Amino acid sequence: MKLTKPQSEISNSPARFRIAGCGRRFGKSYLAMNEMAKFARFPNSRVLAIAPTYKQCKNIWWNDLKGMLIERNWIKKINESELQITLVNNSTITLRSSENYDALRGGKYDLAIFDECAYMNSEVWNVVRPTLSDRGGHALFISSPAGRNWFHEMWVNAAVQDDWQAFQYTTLDGGNVPESEVEAARRDLDSRTFEQEYLASFVNFSGVIFYNWSDEHNLKPYDWSQFTPTTPLFLSV
């Protein structure tokens, strides 16, 4: 599969565990499919790809993945109900959701992919990590940020762990969205949402009710001549 330069940098990393925070429309799911095929090309490999929901597995990957592998004559058998593909070299690619993460126990995998994992329960990694031990399996975590949760914590920690590597790319870096559209989004969205969704910044929304408040935009002079003893007065702290 033809990858962009940023996608290739992630794909070609020798790190066993790769974690990438990327802006929306970067091409995360396309990169994930490339990694599925890349690892599954070796006979008897076991690849697991996890999305937050079953619907996302179906809508984001399933049909495109089948089409890509059919085009290459790689497929031996397709199990539609299990979302599993067996290749002619006896490798398998299995798609699962993180909704029932306990069901992921017991497998043995050469690669586990976590797509949009910032929107998953952190226990998913705790369940899947042991499934990589038997085969020395790799993992790819790729997501748009969603505040400073477990995905952010792992992304930060990757800098000090020898077998991890962290990446960060904006929407514009992905090459799929023109600069004019990114600038339109900057205009239409509040600054924190834009930074998170398009610049892949780990913005902390917690503990702030009106984070986009400013005196300039939200205060205006009040005509006290209209104030009467029955005028409602609201105070907030």
PDB file of N, CA, C and O in Angstrom, residues 22-89:
ATOM      1  N   CYS A  22      -2.726  11.593  16.273  1.00  0.00           N
ATOM      2  CA  CYS A  22      -2.874  12.181  14.942  1.00  0.00           C
ATOM      3  C   CYS A  22      -4.189  12.949  14.834  1.00  0.00           C
ATOM      4  O   CYS A  22      -5.197  12.564  15.426  1.00  0.00           O
ATOM      5  N   GLY A  23      -4.159  14.020  14.046  1.00  0.00           N
ATOM      6  CA  GLY A  23      -5.366  14.798  13.814  1.00  0.00           C
ATOM      7  C   GLY A  23      -6.378  14.033  12.988  1.00  0.00           C
ATOM      8  O   GLY A  23      -6.072  13.014  12.355  1.00  0.00           O
ATOM      9  N   ARG A  24      -7.593  14.534  12.995  1.00  0.00           N
ATOM     10  CA  ARG A  24      -8.665  13.903  12.236  1.00  0.00           C
ATOM     11  C   ARG A  24      -8.324  13.881  10.752  1.00  0.00           C
ATOM     12  O   ARG A  24      -7.721  14.782  10.216  1.00  0.00           O
ATOM     13  N   ARG A  25      -8.719  12.802  10.083  1.00  0.00           N
ATOM     14  CA  ARG A  25      -8.514  12.591   8.648  1.00  0.00           C
ATOM     15  C   ARG A  25      -7.031  12.486   8.274  1.00  0.00           C
ATOM     16  O   ARG A  25      -6.654  12.699   7.122  1.00  0.00           O
ATOM     17  N   PHE A  26      -6.200  12.132   9.243  1.00  0.00           N
ATOM     18  CA  PHE A  26      -4.784  11.918   8.960  1.00  0.00           C
ATOM     19  C   PHE A  26      -4.575  10.698   8.067  1.00  0.00           C
ATOM     20  O   PHE A  26      -3.628  10.640   7.279  1.00  0.00           O
ATOM     21  N   GLY A  27      -5.448   9.717   8.185  1.00  0.00           N
ATOM     22  CA  GLY A  27      -5.286   8.453   7.474  1.00  0.00           C
ATOM     23  C   GLY A  27      -4.932   7.332   8.429  1.00  0.00           C
ATOM     24  O   GLY A  27      -4.211   6.392   8.068  1.00  0.00           O
ATOM     25  N   LYS A  28      -5.458   7.425   9.650  1.00  0.00           N
ATOM     26  CA  LYS A  28      -5.129   6.441  10.692  1.00  0.00           C
ATOM     27  C   LYS A  28      -5.618   5.049  10.326  1.00  0.00           C
ATOM     28  O   LYS A  28      -4.900   4.057  10.478  1.00  0.00           O
ATOM     29  N   SER A  29      -6.848   4.955   9.833  1.00  0.00           N
ATOM     30  CA  SER A  29      -7.422   3.641   9.534  1.00  0.00           C
ATOM     31  C   SER A  29      -6.739   2.999   8.325  1.00  0.00           C
ATOM     32  O   SER A  29      -6.561   1.775   8.272  1.00  0.00           O
ATOM     33  N   TYR A  30      -6.349   3.817   7.356  1.00  0.00           N
ATOM     34  CA  TYR A  30      -5.623   3.310   6.199  1.00  0.00           C
ATOM     35  C   TYR A  30      -4.272   2.750   6.634  1.00  0.00           C
ATOM     36  O   TYR A  30      -3.847   1.665   6.197  1.00  0.00           O
ATOM     37  N   LEU A  31      -3.586   3.480   7.511  1.00  0.00           N
ATOM     38  CA  LEU A  31      -2.312   3.001   8.046  1.00  0.00           C
ATOM     39  C   LEU A  31      -2.516   1.698   8.814  1.00  0.00           C
ATOM     40  O   LEU A  31      -1.702   0.771   8.700  1.00  0.00           O
ATOM     41  N   ALA A  32      -3.602   1.613   9.587  1.00  0.00           N
ATOM     42  CA  ALA A  32      -3.878   0.394  10.351  1.00  0.00           C
ATOM     43  C   ALA A  32      -4.043  -0.805   9.419  1.00  0.00           C
ATOM     44  O   ALA A  32      -3.513  -1.895   9.689  1.00  0.00           O
ATOM     45  N   MET A  33      -4.747  -0.629   8.302  1.00  0.00           N
ATOM     46  CA  MET A  33      -4.917  -1.736   7.351  1.00  0.00           C
ATOM     47  C   MET A  33      -3.583  -2.133   6.729  1.00  0.00           C
ATOM     48  O   MET A  33      -3.330  -3.316   6.493  1.00  0.00           O
ATOM     49  N   ASN A  34      -2.740  -1.150   6.468  1.00  0.00           N
ATOM     50  CA  ASN A  34      -1.406  -1.460   5.942  1.00  0.00           C
ATOM     51  C   ASN A  34      -0.628  -2.336   6.914  1.00  0.00           C
ATOM     52  O   ASN A  34       0.035  -3.298   6.508  1.00  0.00           O
ATOM     53  N   GLU A  35      -0.725  -2.000   8.210  1.00  0.00           N
ATOM     54  CA  GLU A  35      -0.002  -2.778   9.212  1.00  0.00           C
ATOM     55  C   GLU A  35      -0.577  -4.182   9.356  1.00  0.00           C
ATOM     56  O   GLU A  35       0.162  -5.144   9.587  1.00  0.00           O
ATOM     57  N   MET A  36      -1.889  -4.328   9.214  1.00  0.00           N
ATOM     58  CA  MET A  36      -2.492  -5.668   9.244  1.00  0.00           C
ATOM     59  C   MET A  36      -1.882  -6.537   8.150  1.00  0.00           C
ATOM     60  O   MET A  36      -1.452  -7.675   8.393  1.00  0.00           O
ATOM     61  N   ALA A  37      -1.864  -6.007   6.936  1.00  0.00           N
ATOM     62  CA  ALA A  37      -1.328  -6.770   5.801  1.00  0.00           C
ATOM     63  C   ALA A  37       0.172  -6.994   5.936  1.00  0.00           C
ATOM     64  O   ALA A  37       0.689  -8.066   5.595  1.00  0.00           O
ATOM     65  N   LYS A  38       0.876  -6.003   6.443  1.00  0.00           N
ATOM     66  CA  LYS A  38       2.335  -6.092   6.582  1.00  0.00           C
ATOM     67  C   LYS A  38       2.730  -7.243   7.499  1.00  0.00           C
ATOM     68  O   LYS A  38       3.659  -8.004   7.200  1.00  0.00           O
ATOM     69  N   PHE A  39       2.034  -7.393   8.629  1.00  0.00           N
ATOM     70  CA  PHE A  39       2.360  -8.471   9.563  1.00  0.00           C
ATOM     71  C   PHE A  39       1.775  -9.798   9.103  1.00  0.00           C
ATOM     72  O   PHE A  39       2.394 -10.851   9.307  1.00  0.00           O
ATOM     73  N   ALA A  40       0.602  -9.763   8.474  1.00  0.00           N
ATOM     74  CA  ALA A  40      -0.061 -11.005   8.068  1.00  0.00           C
ATOM     75  C   ALA A  40       0.593 -11.647   6.848  1.00  0.00           C
ATOM     76  O   ALA A  40       0.295 -12.801   6.523  1.00  0.00           O
ATOM     77  N   ARG A  41       1.501 -10.941   6.183  1.00  0.00           N
ATOM     78  CA  ARG A  41       2.142 -11.539   5.008  1.00  0.00           C
ATOM     79  C   ARG A  41       3.059 -12.702   5.374  1.00  0.00           C
ATOM     80  O   ARG A  41       3.421 -13.512   4.520  1.00  0.00           O
ATOM     81  N   PHE A  42       3.438 -12.778   6.638  1.00  0.00           N
ATOM     82  CA  PHE A  42       4.256 -13.895   7.101  1.00  0.00           C
ATOM     83  C   PHE A  42       3.346 -15.075   7.460  1.00  0.00           C
ATOM     84  O   PHE A  42       2.326 -14.885   8.139  1.00  0.00           O
ATOM     85  N   PRO A  43       3.662 -16.287   7.022  1.00  0.00           N
ATOM     86  CA  PRO A  43       2.775 -17.442   7.260  1.00  0.00           C
ATOM     87  C   PRO A  43       2.451 -17.639   8.734  1.00  0.00           C
ATOM     88  O   PRO A  43       3.297 -17.429   9.610  1.00  0.00           O
ATOM     89  N   ASN A  44       1.205 -18.038   8.972  1.00  0.00           N
ATOM     90  CA  ASN A  44       0.719 -18.410  10.313  1.00  0.00           C
ATOM     91  C   ASN A  44       0.752 -17.262  11.322  1.00  0.00           C
ATOM     92  O   ASN A  44       0.820 -17.504  12.532  1.00  0.00           O
ATOM     93  N   SER A  45       0.717 -16.041  10.832  1.00  0.00           N
ATOM     94  CA  SER A  45       0.689 -14.890  11.732  1.00  0.00           C
ATOM     95  C   SER A  45      -0.727 -14.659  12.253  1.00  0.00           C
ATOM     96  O   SER A  45      -1.713 -15.070  11.630  1.00  0.00           O
ATOM     97  N   ARG A  46      -0.804 -14.010  13.395  1.00  0.00           N
ATOM     98  CA  ARG A  46      -2.093 -13.699  14.009  1.00  0.00           C
ATOM     99  C   ARG A  46      -2.138 -12.196  14.278  1.00  0.00           C
ATOM    100  O   ARG A  46      -1.337 -11.672  15.036  1.00  0.00           O
ATOM    101  N   VAL A  47      -3.096 -11.542  13.633  1.00  0.00           N
ATOM    102  CA  VAL A  47      -3.231 -10.090  13.755  1.00  0.00           C
ATOM    103  C   VAL A  47      -4.603  -9.775  14.346  1.00  0.00           C
ATOM    104  O   VAL A  47      -5.624 -10.294  13.906  1.00  0.00           O
ATOM    105  N   LEU A  48      -4.600  -8.913  15.346  1.00  0.00           N
ATOM    106  CA  LEU A  48      -5.825  -8.461  15.997  1.00  0.00           C
ATOM    107  C   LEU A  48      -5.940  -6.951  15.836  1.00  0.00           C
ATOM    108  O   LEU A  48      -4.995  -6.215  16.134  1.00  0.00           O
ATOM    109  N   ALA A  49      -7.085  -6.478  15.354  1.00  0.00           N
ATOM    110  CA  ALA A  49      -7.325  -5.045  15.205  1.00  0.00           C
ATOM    111  C   ALA A  49      -8.575  -4.676  15.996  1.00  0.00           C
ATOM    112  O   ALA A  49      -9.631  -5.294  15.826  1.00  0.00           O
ATOM    113  N   ILE A  50      -8.450  -3.673  16.852  1.00  0.00           N
ATOM    114  CA  ILE A  50      -9.521  -3.313  17.773  1.00  0.00           C
ATOM    115  C   ILE A  50      -9.958  -1.874  17.517  1.00  0.00           C
ATOM    116  O   ILE A  50      -9.137  -0.960  17.440  1.00  0.00           O
ATOM    117  N   ALA A  51     -11.269  -1.676  17.389  1.00  0.00           N
ATOM    118  CA  ALA A  51     -11.872  -0.346  17.298  1.00  0.00           C
ATOM    119  C   ALA A  51     -12.789  -0.158  18.505  1.00  0.00           C
ATOM    120  O   ALA A  51     -13.170  -1.132  19.155  1.00  0.00           O
ATOM    121  N   PRO A  52     -13.176   1.059  18.819  1.00  0.00           N
ATOM    122  CA  PRO A  52     -14.014   1.272  20.002  1.00  0.00           C
ATOM    123  C   PRO A  52     -15.345   0.529  19.970  1.00  0.00           C
ATOM    124  O   PRO A  52     -15.812   0.049  21.000  1.00  0.00           O
ATOM    125  N   THR A  53     -15.972   0.413  18.792  1.00  0.00           N
ATOM    126  CA  THR A  53     -17.272  -0.253  18.706  1.00  0.00           C
ATOM    127  C   THR A  53     -17.294  -1.236  17.545  1.00  0.00           C
ATOM    128  O   THR A  53     -16.504  -1.141  16.595  1.00  0.00           O
ATOM    129  N   TYR A  54     -18.244  -2.172  17.614  1.00  0.00           N
ATOM    130  CA  TYR A  54     -18.434  -3.142  16.525  1.00  0.00           C
ATOM    131  C   TYR A  54     -18.799  -2.416  15.231  1.00  0.00           C
ATOM    132  O   TYR A  54     -18.312  -2.768  14.152  1.00  0.00           O
ATOM    133  N   LYS A  55     -19.641  -1.392  15.336  1.00  0.00           N
ATOM    134  CA  LYS A  55     -20.057  -0.648  14.151  1.00  0.00           C
ATOM    135  C   LYS A  55     -18.869   0.000  13.464  1.00  0.00           C
ATOM    136  O   LYS A  55     -18.783   0.035  12.234  1.00  0.00           O
ATOM    137  N   GLN A  56     -17.912   0.502  14.252  1.00  0.00           N
ATOM    138  CA  GLN A  56     -16.724   1.097  13.658  1.00  0.00           C
ATOM    139  C   GLN A  56     -15.866   0.052  12.951  1.00  0.00           C
ATOM    140  O   GLN A  56     -15.289   0.331  11.902  1.00  0.00           O
ATOM    141  N   CYS A  57     -15.773  -1.145  13.521  1.00  0.00           N
ATOM    142  CA  CYS A  57     -15.049  -2.225  12.842  1.00  0.00           C
ATOM    143  C   CYS A  57     -15.635  -2.469  11.457  1.00  0.00           C
ATOM    144  O   CYS A  57     -14.907  -2.631  10.472  1.00  0.00           O
ATOM    145  N   LYS A  58     -16.951  -2.509  11.387  1.00  0.00           N
ATOM    146  CA  LYS A  58     -17.628  -2.786  10.117  1.00  0.00           C
ATOM    147  C   LYS A  58     -17.490  -1.619   9.135  1.00  0.00           C
ATOM    148  O   LYS A  58     -17.168  -1.819   7.960  1.00  0.00           O
ATOM    149  N   ASN A  59     -17.725  -0.408   9.636  1.00  0.00           N
ATOM    150  CA  ASN A  59     -17.778   0.749   8.750  1.00  0.00           C
ATOM    151  C   ASN A  59     -16.411   1.251   8.318  1.00  0.00           C
ATOM    152  O   ASN A  59     -16.234   1.712   7.189  1.00  0.00           O
ATOM    153  N   ILE A  60     -15.434   1.159   9.212  1.00  0.00           N
ATOM    154  CA  ILE A  60     -14.123   1.744   8.920  1.00  0.00           C
ATOM    155  C   ILE A  60     -13.218   0.775   8.168  1.00  0.00           C
ATOM    156  O   ILE A  60     -12.504   1.151   7.237  1.00  0.00           O
ATOM    157  N   TRP A  61     -13.224  -0.497   8.564  1.00  0.00           N
ATOM    158  CA  TRP A  61     -12.233  -1.442   8.050  1.00  0.00           C
ATOM    159  C   TRP A  61     -12.784  -2.532   7.149  1.00  0.00           C
ATOM    160  O   TRP A  61     -12.179  -2.843   6.124  1.00  0.00           O
ATOM    161  N   TRP A  62     -13.866  -3.180   7.544  1.00  0.00           N
ATOM    162  CA  TRP A  62     -14.203  -4.498   7.031  1.00  0.00           C
ATOM    163  C   TRP A  62     -14.266  -4.567   5.511  1.00  0.00           C
ATOM    164  O   TRP A  62     -13.573  -5.374   4.887  1.00  0.00           O
ATOM    165  N   ASN A  63     -15.086  -3.739   4.891  1.00  0.00           N
ATOM    166  CA  ASN A  63     -15.240  -3.827   3.430  1.00  0.00           C
ATOM    167  C   ASN A  63     -13.963  -3.421   2.695  1.00  0.00           C
ATOM    168  O   ASN A  63     -13.574  -4.057   1.708  1.00  0.00           O
ATOM    169  N   ASP A  64     -13.305  -2.369   3.180  1.00  0.00           N
ATOM    170  CA  ASP A  64     -12.057  -1.936   2.530  1.00  0.00           C
ATOM    171  C   ASP A  64     -10.960  -2.986   2.683  1.00  0.00           C
ATOM    172  O   ASP A  64     -10.191  -3.234   1.745  1.00  0.00           O
ATOM    173  N   LEU A  65     -10.901  -3.611   3.851  1.00  0.00           N
ATOM    174  CA  LEU A  65      -9.884  -4.635   4.092  1.00  0.00           C
ATOM    175  C   LEU A  65     -10.116  -5.836   3.180  1.00  0.00           C
ATOM    176  O   LEU A  65      -9.174  -6.352   2.558  1.00  0.00           O
ATOM    177  N   LYS A  66     -11.367  -6.278   3.083  1.00  0.00           N
ATOM    178  CA  LYS A  66     -11.679  -7.405   2.189  1.00  0.00           C
ATOM    179  C   LYS A  66     -11.338  -7.063   0.747  1.00  0.00           C
ATOM    180  O   LYS A  66     -10.722  -7.881   0.039  1.00  0.00           O
ATOM    181  N   GLY A  67     -11.698  -5.868   0.325  1.00  0.00           N
ATOM    182  CA  GLY A  67     -11.417  -5.471  -1.052  1.00  0.00           C
ATOM    183  C   GLY A  67      -9.927  -5.449  -1.352  1.00  0.00           C
ATOM    184  O   GLY A  67      -9.484  -5.909  -2.410  1.00  0.00           O
ATOM    185  N   MET A  68      -9.156  -4.929  -0.419  1.00  0.00           N
ATOM    186  CA  MET A  68      -7.705  -4.858  -0.598  1.00  0.00           C
ATOM    187  C   MET A  68      -7.093  -6.258  -0.717  1.00  0.00           C
ATOM    188  O   MET A  68      -6.249  -6.511  -1.582  1.00  0.00           O
ATOM    189  N   LEU A  69      -7.526  -7.174   0.149  1.00  0.00           N
ATOM    190  CA  LEU A  69      -6.948  -8.521   0.152  1.00  0.00           C
ATOM    191  C   LEU A  69      -7.455  -9.373  -1.014  1.00  0.00           C
ATOM    192  O   LEU A  69      -6.709 -10.198  -1.543  1.00  0.00           O
ATOM    193  N   ILE A  70      -8.701  -9.174  -1.413  1.00  0.00           N
ATOM    194  CA  ILE A  70      -9.239  -9.885  -2.587  1.00  0.00           C
ATOM    195  C   ILE A  70      -8.472  -9.472  -3.835  1.00  0.00           C
ATOM    196  O   ILE A  70      -8.125 -10.299  -4.687  1.00  0.00           O
ATOM    197  N   GLU A  71      -8.203  -8.174  -3.945  1.00  0.00           N
ATOM    198  CA  GLU A  71      -7.462  -7.664  -5.105  1.00  0.00           C
ATOM    199  C   GLU A  71      -6.087  -8.307  -5.228  1.00  0.00           C
ATOM    200  O   GLU A  71      -5.580  -8.514  -6.337  1.00  0.00           O
ATOM    201  N   ARG A  72      -5.501  -8.679  -4.102  1.00  0.00           N
ATOM    202  CA  ARG A  72      -4.169  -9.279  -4.101  1.00  0.00           C
ATOM    203  C   ARG A  72      -4.203 -10.809  -4.096  1.00  0.00           C
ATOM    204  O   ARG A  72      -3.160 -11.452  -4.036  1.00  0.00           O
ATOM    205  N   ASN A  73      -5.410 -11.374  -4.141  1.00  0.00           N
ATOM    206  CA  ASN A  73      -5.579 -12.834  -4.120  1.00  0.00           C
ATOM    207  C   ASN A  73      -4.959 -13.464  -2.876  1.00  0.00           C
ATOM    208  O   ASN A  73      -4.380 -14.553  -2.925  1.00  0.00           O
ATOM    209  N   TRP A  74      -5.103 -12.786  -1.753  1.00  0.00           N
ATOM    210  CA  TRP A  74      -4.523 -13.276  -0.507  1.00  0.00           C
ATOM    211  C   TRP A  74      -5.501 -14.106   0.314  1.00  0.00           C
ATOM    212  O   TRP A  74      -5.091 -14.783   1.250  1.00  0.00           O
ATOM    213  N   ILE A  75      -6.784 -14.030   0.002  1.00  0.00           N
ATOM    214  CA  ILE A  75      -7.795 -14.577   0.906  1.00  0.00           C
ATOM    215  C   ILE A  75      -8.085 -16.051   0.645  1.00  0.00           C
ATOM    216  O   ILE A  75      -8.285 -16.480  -0.488  1.00  0.00           O
ATOM    217  N   LYS A  76      -8.099 -16.804   1.729  1.00  0.00           N
ATOM    218  CA  LYS A  76      -8.488 -18.214   1.696  1.00  0.00           C
ATOM    219  C   LYS A  76      -9.928 -18.394   2.182  1.00  0.00           C
ATOM    220  O   LYS A  76     -10.701 -19.156   1.611  1.00  0.00           O
ATOM    221  N   LYS A  77     -10.300 -17.666   3.241  1.00  0.00           N
ATOM    222  CA  LYS A  77     -11.647 -17.800   3.807  1.00  0.00           C
ATOM    223  C   LYS A  77     -12.027 -16.521   4.526  1.00  0.00           C
ATOM    224  O   LYS A  77     -11.196 -15.877   5.158  1.00  0.00           O
ATOM    225  N   ILE A  78     -13.333 -16.164   4.427  1.00  0.00           N
ATOM    226  CA  ILE A  78     -13.866 -14.988   5.113  1.00  0.00           C
ATOM    227  C   ILE A  78     -14.987 -15.441   6.038  1.00  0.00           C
ATOM    228  O   ILE A  78     -15.916 -16.129   5.618  1.00  0.00           O
ATOM    229  N   ASN A  79     -14.898 -15.048   7.290  1.00  0.00           N
ATOM    230  CA  ASN A  79     -15.953 -15.328   8.260  1.00  0.00           C
ATOM    231  C   ASN A  79     -16.642 -14.003   8.583  1.00  0.00           C
ATOM    232  O   ASN A  79     -16.135 -13.207   9.374  1.00  0.00           O
ATOM    233  N   GLU A  80     -17.782 -13.777   7.950  1.00  0.00           N
ATOM    234  CA  GLU A  80     -18.480 -12.503   8.087  1.00  0.00           C
ATOM    235  C   GLU A  80     -18.981 -12.279   9.511  1.00  0.00           C
ATOM    236  O   GLU A  80     -18.916 -11.165  10.028  1.00  0.00           O
ATOM    237  N   SER A  81     -19.499 -13.313  10.149  1.00  0.00           N
ATOM    238  CA  SER A  81     -20.069 -13.134  11.490  1.00  0.00           C
ATOM    239  C   SER A  81     -18.997 -12.856  12.539  1.00  0.00           C
ATOM    240  O   SER A  81     -19.236 -12.132  13.504  1.00  0.00           O
ATOM    241  N   GLU A  82     -17.805 -13.421  12.339  1.00  0.00           N
ATOM    242  CA  GLU A  82     -16.716 -13.237  13.295  1.00  0.00           C
ATOM    243  C   GLU A  82     -15.771 -12.104  12.913  1.00  0.00           C
ATOM    244  O   GLU A  82     -14.829 -11.797  13.663  1.00  0.00           O
ATOM    245  N   LEU A  83     -16.000 -11.493  11.756  1.00  0.00           N
ATOM    246  CA  LEU A  83     -15.105 -10.459  11.230  1.00  0.00           C
ATOM    247  C   LEU A  83     -13.658 -10.955  11.237  1.00  0.00           C
ATOM    248  O   LEU A  83     -12.745 -10.310  11.754  1.00  0.00           O
ATOM    249  N   GLN A  84     -13.470 -12.120  10.638  1.00  0.00           N
ATOM    250  CA  GLN A  84     -12.137 -12.724  10.586  1.00  0.00           C
ATOM    251  C   GLN A  84     -11.830 -13.180   9.165  1.00  0.00           C
ATOM    252  O   GLN A  84     -12.679 -13.762   8.484  1.00  0.00           O
ATOM    253  N   ILE A  85     -10.611 -12.914   8.740  1.00  0.00           N
ATOM    254  CA  ILE A  85     -10.151 -13.306   7.412  1.00  0.00           C
ATOM    255  C   ILE A  85      -8.951 -14.235   7.568  1.00  0.00           C
ATOM    256  O   ILE A  85      -8.003 -13.910   8.278  1.00  0.00           O
ATOM    257  N   THR A  86      -9.024 -15.389   6.916  1.00  0.00           N
ATOM    258  CA  THR A  86      -7.897 -16.319   6.867  1.00  0.00           C
ATOM    259  C   THR A  86      -7.243 -16.186   5.502  1.00  0.00           C
ATOM    260  O   THR A  86      -7.920 -16.244   4.465  1.00  0.00           O
ATOM    261  N   LEU A  87      -5.940 -16.008   5.494  1.00  0.00           N
ATOM    262  CA  LEU A  87      -5.211 -15.818   4.245  1.00  0.00           C
ATOM    263  C   LEU A  87      -4.694 -17.159   3.718  1.00  0.00           C
ATOM    264  O   LEU A  87      -4.693 -18.173   4.415  1.00  0.00           O
ATOM    265  N   VAL A  88      -4.231 -17.147   2.476  1.00  0.00           N
ATOM    266  CA  VAL A  88      -3.745 -18.380   1.840  1.00  0.00           C
ATOM    267  C   VAL A  88      -2.493 -18.908   2.529  1.00  0.00           C
ATOM    268  O   VAL A  88      -2.146 -20.089   2.375  1.00  0.00           O
ATOM    269  N   ASN A  89      -1.808 -18.067   3.298  1.00  0.00           N
ATOM    270  CA  ASN A  89      -0.617 -18.524   4.035  1.00  0.00           C
ATOM    271  C   ASN A  89      -0.967 -18.931   5.471  1.00  0.00           C
ATOM    272  O   ASN A  89      -0.083 -19.078   6.304  1.00  0.00           O
TER     273      ASN A  89
END
